[in-house]
CSV table of N, CA, C and O in Angstrom, one decimal:
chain,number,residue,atom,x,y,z
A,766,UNK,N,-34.0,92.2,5.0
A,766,UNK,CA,-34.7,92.3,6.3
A,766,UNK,C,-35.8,93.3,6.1
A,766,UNK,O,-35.6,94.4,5.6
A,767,UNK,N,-36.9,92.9,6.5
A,767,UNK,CA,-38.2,94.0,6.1
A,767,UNK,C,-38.4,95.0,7.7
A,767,UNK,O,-38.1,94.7,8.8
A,768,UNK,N,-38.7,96.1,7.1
A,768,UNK,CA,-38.7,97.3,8.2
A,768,UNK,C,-39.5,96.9,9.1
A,768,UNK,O,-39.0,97.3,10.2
A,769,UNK,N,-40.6,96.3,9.2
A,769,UNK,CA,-41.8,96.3,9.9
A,769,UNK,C,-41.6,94.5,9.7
A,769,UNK,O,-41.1,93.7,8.9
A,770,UNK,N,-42.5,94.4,11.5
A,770,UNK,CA,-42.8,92.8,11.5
A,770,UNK,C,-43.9,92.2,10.7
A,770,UNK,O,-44.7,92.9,10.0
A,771,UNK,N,-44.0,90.9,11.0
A,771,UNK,CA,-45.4,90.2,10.7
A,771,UNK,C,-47.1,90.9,11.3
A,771,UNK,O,-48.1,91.0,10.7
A,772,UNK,N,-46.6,91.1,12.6
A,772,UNK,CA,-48.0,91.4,13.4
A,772,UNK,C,-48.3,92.7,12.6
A,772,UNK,O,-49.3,92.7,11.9
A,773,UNK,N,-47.4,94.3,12.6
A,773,UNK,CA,-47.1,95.2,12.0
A,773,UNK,C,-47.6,95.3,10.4
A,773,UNK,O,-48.1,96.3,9.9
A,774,UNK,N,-47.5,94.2,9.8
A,774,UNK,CA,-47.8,93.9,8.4
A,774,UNK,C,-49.5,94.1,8.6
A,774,UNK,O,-50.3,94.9,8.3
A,775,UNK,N,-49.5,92.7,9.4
A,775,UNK,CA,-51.2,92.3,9.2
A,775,UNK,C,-51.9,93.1,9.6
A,775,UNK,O,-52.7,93.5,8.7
A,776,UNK,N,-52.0,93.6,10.6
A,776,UNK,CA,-52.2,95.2,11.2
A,776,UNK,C,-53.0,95.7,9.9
A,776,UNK,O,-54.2,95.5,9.6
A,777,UNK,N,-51.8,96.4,9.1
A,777,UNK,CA,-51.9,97.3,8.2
A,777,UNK,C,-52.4,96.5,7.1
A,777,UNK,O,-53.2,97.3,6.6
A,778,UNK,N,-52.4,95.5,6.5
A,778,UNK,CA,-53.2,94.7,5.7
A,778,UNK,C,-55.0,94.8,6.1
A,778,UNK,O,-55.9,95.2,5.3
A,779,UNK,N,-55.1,94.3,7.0
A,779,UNK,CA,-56.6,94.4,7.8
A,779,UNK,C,-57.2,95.6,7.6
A,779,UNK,O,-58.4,95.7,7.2
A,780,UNK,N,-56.5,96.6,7.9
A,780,UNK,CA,-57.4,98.3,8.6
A,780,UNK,C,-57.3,98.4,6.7
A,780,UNK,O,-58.2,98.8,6.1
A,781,UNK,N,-56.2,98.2,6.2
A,781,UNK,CA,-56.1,98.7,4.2
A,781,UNK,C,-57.5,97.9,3.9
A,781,UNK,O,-58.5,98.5,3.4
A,782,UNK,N,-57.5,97.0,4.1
A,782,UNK,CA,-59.0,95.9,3.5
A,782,UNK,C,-60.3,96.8,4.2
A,782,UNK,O,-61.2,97.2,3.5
A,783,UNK,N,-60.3,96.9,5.1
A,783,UNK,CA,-61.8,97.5,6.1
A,783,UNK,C,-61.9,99.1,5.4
A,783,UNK,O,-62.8,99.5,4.6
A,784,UNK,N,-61.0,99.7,5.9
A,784,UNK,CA,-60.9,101.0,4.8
A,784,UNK,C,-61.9,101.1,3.3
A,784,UNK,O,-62.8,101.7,2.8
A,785,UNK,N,-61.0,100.0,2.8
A,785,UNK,CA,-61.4,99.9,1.5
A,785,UNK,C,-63.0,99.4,1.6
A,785,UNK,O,-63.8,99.5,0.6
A,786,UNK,N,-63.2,99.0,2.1
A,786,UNK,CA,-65.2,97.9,1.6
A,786,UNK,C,-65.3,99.3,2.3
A,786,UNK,O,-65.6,100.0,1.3
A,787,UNK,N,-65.3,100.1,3.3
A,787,UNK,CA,-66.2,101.4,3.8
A,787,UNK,C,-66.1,101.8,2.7
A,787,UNK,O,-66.9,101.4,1.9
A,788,UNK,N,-65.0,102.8,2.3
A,788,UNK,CA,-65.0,103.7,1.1
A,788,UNK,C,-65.8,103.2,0.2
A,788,UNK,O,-66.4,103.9,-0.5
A,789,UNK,N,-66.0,101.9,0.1
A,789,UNK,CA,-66.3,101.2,-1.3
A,789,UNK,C,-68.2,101.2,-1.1
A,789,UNK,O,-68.8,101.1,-2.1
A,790,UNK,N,-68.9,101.3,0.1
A,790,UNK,CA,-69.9,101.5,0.9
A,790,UNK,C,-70.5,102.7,0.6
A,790,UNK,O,-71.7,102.9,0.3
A,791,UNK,N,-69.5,103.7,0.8
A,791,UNK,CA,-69.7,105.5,1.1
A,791,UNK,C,-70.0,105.9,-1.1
A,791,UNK,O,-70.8,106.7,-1.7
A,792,UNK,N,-68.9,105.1,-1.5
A,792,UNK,CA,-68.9,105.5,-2.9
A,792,UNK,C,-70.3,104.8,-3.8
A,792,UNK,O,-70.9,105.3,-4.7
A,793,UNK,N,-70.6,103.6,-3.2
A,793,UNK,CA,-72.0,103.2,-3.9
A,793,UNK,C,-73.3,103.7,-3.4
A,793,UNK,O,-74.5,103.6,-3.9
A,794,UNK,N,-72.8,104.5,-1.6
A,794,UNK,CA,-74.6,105.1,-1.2
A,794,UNK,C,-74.5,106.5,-2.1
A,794,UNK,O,-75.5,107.1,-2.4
A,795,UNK,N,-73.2,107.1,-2.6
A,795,UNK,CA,-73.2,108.4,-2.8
A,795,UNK,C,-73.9,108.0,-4.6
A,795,UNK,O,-74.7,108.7,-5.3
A,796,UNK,N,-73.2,107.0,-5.0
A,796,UNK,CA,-74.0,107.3,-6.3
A,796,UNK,C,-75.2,106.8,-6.2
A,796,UNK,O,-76.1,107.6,-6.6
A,797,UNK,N,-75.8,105.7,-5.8
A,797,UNK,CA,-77.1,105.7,-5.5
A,797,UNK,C,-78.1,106.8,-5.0
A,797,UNK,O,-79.2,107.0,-5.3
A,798,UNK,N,-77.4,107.6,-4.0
A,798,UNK,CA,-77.9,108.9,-3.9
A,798,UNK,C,-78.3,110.0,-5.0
A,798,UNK,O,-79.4,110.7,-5.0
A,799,UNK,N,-77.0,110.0,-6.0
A,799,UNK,CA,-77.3,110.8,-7.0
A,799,UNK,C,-78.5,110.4,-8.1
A,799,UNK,O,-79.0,111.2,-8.8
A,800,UNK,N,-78.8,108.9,-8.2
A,800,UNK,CA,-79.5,108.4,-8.8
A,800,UNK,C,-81.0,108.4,-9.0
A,800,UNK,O,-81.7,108.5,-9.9
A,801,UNK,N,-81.1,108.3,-6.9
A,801,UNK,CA,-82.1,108.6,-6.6
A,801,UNK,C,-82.7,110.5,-6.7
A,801,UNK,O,-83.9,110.8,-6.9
A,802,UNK,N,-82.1,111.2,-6.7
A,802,UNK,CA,-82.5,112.8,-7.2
A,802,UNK,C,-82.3,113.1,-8.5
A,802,UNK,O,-83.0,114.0,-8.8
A,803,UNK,N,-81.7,112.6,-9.4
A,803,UNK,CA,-81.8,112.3,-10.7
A,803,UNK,C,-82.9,111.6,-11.3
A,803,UNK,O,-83.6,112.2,-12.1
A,804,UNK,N,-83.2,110.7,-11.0
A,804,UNK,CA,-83.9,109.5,-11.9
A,804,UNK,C,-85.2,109.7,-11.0
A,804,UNK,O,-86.3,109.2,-11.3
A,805,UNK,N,-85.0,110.6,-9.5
A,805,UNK,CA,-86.3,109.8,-8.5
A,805,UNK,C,-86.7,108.4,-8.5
A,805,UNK,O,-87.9,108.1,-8.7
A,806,UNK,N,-85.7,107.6,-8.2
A,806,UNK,CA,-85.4,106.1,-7.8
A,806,UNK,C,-86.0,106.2,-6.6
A,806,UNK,O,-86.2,107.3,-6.0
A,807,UNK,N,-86.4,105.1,-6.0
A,807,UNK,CA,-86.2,104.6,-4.7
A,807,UNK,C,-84.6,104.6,-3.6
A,807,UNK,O,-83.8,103.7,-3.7
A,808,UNK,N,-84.4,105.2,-3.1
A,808,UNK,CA,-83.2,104.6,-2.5
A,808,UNK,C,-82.4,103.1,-2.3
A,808,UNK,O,-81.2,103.0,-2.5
A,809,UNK,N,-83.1,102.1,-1.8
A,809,UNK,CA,-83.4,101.1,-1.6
A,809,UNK,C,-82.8,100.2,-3.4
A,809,UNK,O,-81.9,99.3,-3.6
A,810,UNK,N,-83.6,100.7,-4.2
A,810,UNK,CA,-83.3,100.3,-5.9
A,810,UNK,C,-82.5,100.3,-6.4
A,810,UNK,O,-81.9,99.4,-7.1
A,811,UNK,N,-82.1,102.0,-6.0
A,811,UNK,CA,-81.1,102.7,-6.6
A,811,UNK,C,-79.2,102.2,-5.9
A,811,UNK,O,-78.0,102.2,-6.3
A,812,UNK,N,-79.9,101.7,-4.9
A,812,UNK,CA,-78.3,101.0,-4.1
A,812,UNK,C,-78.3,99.7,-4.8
A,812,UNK,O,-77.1,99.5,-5.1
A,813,UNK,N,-79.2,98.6,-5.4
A,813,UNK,CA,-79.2,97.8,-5.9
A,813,UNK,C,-78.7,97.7,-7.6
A,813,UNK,O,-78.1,96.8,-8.1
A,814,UNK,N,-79.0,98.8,-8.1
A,814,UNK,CA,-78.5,99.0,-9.2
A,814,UNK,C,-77.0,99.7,-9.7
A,814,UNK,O,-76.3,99.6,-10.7
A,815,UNK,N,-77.0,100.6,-8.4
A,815,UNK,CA,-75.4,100.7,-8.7
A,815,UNK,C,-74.5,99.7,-8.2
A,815,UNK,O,-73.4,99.5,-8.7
A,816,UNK,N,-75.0,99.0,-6.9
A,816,UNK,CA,-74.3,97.2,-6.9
A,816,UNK,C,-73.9,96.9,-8.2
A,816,UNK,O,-72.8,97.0,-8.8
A,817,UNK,N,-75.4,96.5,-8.7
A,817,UNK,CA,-75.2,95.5,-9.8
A,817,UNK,C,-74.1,96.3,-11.2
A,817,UNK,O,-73.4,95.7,-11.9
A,818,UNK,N,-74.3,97.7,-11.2
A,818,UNK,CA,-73.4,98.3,-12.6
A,818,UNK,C,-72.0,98.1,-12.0
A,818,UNK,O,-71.2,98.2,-12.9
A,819,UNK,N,-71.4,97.8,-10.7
A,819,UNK,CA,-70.3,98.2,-10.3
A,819,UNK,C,-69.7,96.9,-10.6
A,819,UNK,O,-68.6,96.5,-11.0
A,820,UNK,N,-70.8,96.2,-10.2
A,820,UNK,CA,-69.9,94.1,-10.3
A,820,UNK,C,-69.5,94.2,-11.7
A,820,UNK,O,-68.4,94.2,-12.2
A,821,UNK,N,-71.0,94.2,-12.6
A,821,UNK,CA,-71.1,94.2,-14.1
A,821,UNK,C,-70.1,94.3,-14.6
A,821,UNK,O,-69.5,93.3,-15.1
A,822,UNK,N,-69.3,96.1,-14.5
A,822,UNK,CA,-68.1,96.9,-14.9
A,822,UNK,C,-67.2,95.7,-14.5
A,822,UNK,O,-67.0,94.8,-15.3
A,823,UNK,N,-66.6,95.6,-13.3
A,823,UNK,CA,-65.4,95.0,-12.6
A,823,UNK,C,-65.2,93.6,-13.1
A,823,UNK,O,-64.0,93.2,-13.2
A,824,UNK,N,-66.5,92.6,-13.5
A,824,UNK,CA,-66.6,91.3,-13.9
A,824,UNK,C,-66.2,91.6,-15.5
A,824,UNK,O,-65.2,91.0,-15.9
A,825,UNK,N,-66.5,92.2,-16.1
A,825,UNK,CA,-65.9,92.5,-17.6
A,825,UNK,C,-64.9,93.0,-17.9
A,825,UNK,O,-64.5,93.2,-19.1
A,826,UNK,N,-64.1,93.2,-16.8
A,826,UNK,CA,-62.6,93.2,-16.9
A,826,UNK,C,-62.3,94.5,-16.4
A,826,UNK,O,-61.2,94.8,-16.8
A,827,UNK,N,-62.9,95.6,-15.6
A,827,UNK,CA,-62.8,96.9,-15.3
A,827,UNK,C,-61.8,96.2,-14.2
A,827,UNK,O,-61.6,97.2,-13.5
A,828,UNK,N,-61.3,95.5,-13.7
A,828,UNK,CA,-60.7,95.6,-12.4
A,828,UNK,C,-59.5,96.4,-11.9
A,828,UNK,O,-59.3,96.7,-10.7
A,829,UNK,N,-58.8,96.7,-13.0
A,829,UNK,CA,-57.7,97.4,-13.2
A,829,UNK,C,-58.1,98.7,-13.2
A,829,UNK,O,-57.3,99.4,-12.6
A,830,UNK,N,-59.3,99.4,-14.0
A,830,UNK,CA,-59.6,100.6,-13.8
A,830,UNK,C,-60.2,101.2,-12.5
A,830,UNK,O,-60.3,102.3,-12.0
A,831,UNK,N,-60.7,99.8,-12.3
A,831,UNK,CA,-61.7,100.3,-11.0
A,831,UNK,C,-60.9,100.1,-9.6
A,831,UNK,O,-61.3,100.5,-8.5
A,832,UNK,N,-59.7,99.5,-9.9
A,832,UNK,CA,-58.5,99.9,-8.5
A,832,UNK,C,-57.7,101.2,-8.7
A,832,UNK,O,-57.3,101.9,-7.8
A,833,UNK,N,-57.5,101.6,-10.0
A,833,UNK,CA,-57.2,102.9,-10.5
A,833,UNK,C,-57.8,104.1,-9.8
A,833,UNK,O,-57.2,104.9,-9.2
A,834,UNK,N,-59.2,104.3,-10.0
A,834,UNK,CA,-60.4,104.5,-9.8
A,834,UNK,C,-60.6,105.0,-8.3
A,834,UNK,O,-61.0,106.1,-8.0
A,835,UNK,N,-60.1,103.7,-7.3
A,835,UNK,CA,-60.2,104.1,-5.7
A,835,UNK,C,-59.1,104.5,-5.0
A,835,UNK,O,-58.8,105.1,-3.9
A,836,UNK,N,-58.5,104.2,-5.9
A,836,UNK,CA,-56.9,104.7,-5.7
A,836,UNK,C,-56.9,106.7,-5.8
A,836,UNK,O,-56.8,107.5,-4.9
A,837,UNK,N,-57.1,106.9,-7.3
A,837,UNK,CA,-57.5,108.4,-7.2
A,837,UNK,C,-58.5,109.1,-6.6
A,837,UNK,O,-58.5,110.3,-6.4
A,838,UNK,N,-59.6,107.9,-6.3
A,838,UNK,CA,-60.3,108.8,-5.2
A,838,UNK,C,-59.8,108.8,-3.8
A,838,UNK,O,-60.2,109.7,-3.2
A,839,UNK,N,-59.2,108.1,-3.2
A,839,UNK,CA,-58.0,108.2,-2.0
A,839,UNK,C,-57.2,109.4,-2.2
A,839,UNK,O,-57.2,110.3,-1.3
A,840,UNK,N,-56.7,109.4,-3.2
A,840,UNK,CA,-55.6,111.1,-3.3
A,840,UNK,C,-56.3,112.1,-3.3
A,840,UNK,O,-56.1,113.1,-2.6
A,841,UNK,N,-57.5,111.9,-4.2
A,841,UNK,CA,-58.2,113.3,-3.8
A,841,UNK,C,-58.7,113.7,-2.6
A,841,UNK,O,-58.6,114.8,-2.1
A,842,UNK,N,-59.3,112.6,-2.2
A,842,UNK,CA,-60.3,112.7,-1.1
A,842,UNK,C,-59.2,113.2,0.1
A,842,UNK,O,-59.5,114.2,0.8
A,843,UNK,N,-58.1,112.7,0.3
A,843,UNK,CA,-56.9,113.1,1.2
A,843,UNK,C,-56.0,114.3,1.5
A,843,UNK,O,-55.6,114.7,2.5
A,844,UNK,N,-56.0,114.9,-0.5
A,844,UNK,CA,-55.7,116.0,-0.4
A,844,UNK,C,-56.5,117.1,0.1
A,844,UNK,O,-56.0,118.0,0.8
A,845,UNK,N,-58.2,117.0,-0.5
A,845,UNK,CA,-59.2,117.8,-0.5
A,845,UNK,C,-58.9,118.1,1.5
A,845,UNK,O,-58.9,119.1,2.2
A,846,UNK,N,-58.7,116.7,1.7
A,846,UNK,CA,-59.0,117.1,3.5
A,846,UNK,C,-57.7,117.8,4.0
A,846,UNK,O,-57.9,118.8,4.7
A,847,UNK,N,-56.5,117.5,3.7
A,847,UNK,CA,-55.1,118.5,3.7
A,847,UNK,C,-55.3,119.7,3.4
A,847,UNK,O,-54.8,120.5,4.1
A,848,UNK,N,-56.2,120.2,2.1
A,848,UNK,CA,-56.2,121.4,1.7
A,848,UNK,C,-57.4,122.2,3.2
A,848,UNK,O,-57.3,123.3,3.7
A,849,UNK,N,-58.2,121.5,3.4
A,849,UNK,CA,-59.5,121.6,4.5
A,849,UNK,C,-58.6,122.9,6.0
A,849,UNK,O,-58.6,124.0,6.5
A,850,UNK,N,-58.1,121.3,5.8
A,850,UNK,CA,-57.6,121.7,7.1
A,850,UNK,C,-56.8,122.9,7.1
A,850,UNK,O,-56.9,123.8,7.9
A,851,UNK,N,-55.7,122.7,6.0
A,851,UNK,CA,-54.8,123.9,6.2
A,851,UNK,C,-55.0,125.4,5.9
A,851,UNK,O,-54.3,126.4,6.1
A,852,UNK,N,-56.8,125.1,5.1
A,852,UNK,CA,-56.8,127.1,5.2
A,852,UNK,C,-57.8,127.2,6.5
A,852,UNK,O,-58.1,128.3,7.0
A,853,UNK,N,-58.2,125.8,7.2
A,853,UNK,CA,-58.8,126.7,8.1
A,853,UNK,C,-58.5,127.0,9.4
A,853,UNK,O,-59.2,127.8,10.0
């Protein structure tokens, strides 16, 4: 017997999927950002090209690294805000 229902599942399947394309949103403007003060790209370009390196990577078989990848940035990012909160 599973702890949680169907509706309770999908729930949490849904908001896990939406979560993820944000993060996944926030992590391609942030390197495009770096790109653009680095390289002095366009903004606009620079989101286009880290698109395109992130598919590139993932289509050549990164997919396992690259769920690895958002997974550790989830722990960090989660702890960094635990640690936030708790000295302040």
């Amino acid at each position: 017997m599973l702890r949680f229902g169907q509706h309770a599942r999908v729930l949490a399947a849904i908001s896990f999927a939406t979560e993820m394309i944000l993060m996944s949103g926030v992590n391609m403007f942030a390197m495009a950002v770096v790109m653009k003060v680095v390289l002095g790209w366009n903004i606009t370009f620079s989101i286009l090209v880290s698109a395109c390196a992130v598919t590139l990577y993932v289509a050549l078989g990164g997919l396992r690294s690259a769920i690895f990848n958002e997974v550790l940035q989830f722990v960090l990012i989660w702890a960094a805000r635990c640690w936030c909160l708790s000295s302040a």
